[in-house]
Coordinates of C-alpha atoms in Angstrom, one line a residue:
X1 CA 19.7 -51.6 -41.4
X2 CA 20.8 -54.9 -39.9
X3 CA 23.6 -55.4 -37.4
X4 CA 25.9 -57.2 -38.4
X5 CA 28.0 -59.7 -36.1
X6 CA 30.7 -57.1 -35.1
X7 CA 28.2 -54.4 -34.4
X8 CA 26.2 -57.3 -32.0
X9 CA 29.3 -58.3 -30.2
X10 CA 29.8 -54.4 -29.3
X11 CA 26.3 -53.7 -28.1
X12 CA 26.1 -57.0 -25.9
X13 CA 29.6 -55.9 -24.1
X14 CA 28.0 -52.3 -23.4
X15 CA 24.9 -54.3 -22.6
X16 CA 27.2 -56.4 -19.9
X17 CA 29.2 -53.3 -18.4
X18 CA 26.3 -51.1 -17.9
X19 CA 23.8 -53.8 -16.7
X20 CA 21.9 -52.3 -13.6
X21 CA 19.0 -54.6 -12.4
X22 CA 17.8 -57.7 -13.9
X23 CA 19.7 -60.7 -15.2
X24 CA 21.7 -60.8 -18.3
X25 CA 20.9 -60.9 -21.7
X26 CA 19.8 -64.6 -22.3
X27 CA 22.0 -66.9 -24.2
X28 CA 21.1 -66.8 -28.3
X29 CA 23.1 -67.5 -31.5
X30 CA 23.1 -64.4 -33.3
X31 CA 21.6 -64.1 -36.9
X32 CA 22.0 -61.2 -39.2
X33 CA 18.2 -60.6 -40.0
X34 CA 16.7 -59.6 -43.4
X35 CA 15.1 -56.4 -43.7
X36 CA 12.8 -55.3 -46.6
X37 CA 9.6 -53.6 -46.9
X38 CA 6.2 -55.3 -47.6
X39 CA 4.2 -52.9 -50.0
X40 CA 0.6 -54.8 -48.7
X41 CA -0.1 -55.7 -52.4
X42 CA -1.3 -59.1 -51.1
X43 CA -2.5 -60.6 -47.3
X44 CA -1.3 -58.6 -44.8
X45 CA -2.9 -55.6 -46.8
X46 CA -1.1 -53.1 -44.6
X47 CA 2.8 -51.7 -46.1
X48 CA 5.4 -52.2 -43.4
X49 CA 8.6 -53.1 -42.6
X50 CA 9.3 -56.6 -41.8
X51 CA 12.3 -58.4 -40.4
X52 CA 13.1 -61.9 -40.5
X53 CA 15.9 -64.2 -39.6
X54 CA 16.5 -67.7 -40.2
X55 CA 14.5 -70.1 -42.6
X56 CA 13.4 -73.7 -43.2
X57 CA 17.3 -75.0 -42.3
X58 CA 17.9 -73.5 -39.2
X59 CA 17.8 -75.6 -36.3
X60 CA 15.8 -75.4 -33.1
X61 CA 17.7 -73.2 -30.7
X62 CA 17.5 -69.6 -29.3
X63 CA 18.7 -67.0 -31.8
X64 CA 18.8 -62.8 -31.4
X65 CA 18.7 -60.8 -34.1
X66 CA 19.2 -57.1 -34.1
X67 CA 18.7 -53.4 -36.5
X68 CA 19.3 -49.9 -36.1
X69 CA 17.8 -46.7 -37.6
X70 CA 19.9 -43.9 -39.5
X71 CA 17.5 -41.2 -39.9
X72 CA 20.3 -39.2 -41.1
X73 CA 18.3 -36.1 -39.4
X74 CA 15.7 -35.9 -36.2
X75 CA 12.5 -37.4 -37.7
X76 CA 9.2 -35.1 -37.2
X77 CA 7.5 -37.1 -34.2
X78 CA 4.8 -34.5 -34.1
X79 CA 1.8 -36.4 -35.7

């Protein structure tokens, strides 16, 4: 699912306080992304999931854009 802008703002002050090495997170204009899944009935041919953020009327500029997974239980990494 998405973050939204709340759930941004908190992981980029955990980011800040618990930076060790390397410089901070680069300026960007957070944008809530879409999420849905592509079922590869046309080109690509291959079902995933795809996330996208802005469209034709966003402006040029640097934007983030963020999701997080709720497997509700461990997922089976075994294969």
């Amino acid at each position: 699912m998405p973050l939204d802008l709340a759930q941004w703002d908190a992981y980029m002050t955990e980011w800040e306080l618990y930076l060790t090495e390397g410089g901070p997170y680069p300026l960007a204009e957070y944008l809530t992304p879409q999420l849905y899944i592509w079922d590869g009935s046309s080109l690509p041919e291959m079902p995933g999931l795809v996330m996208a953020w802005g469209d034709s009327e966003t402006s040029t500029g640097d934007y983030a854009a963020a999701w997080q997974f709720d497997y509700l239980e461990d997922p089976d990494l075994s294969t």
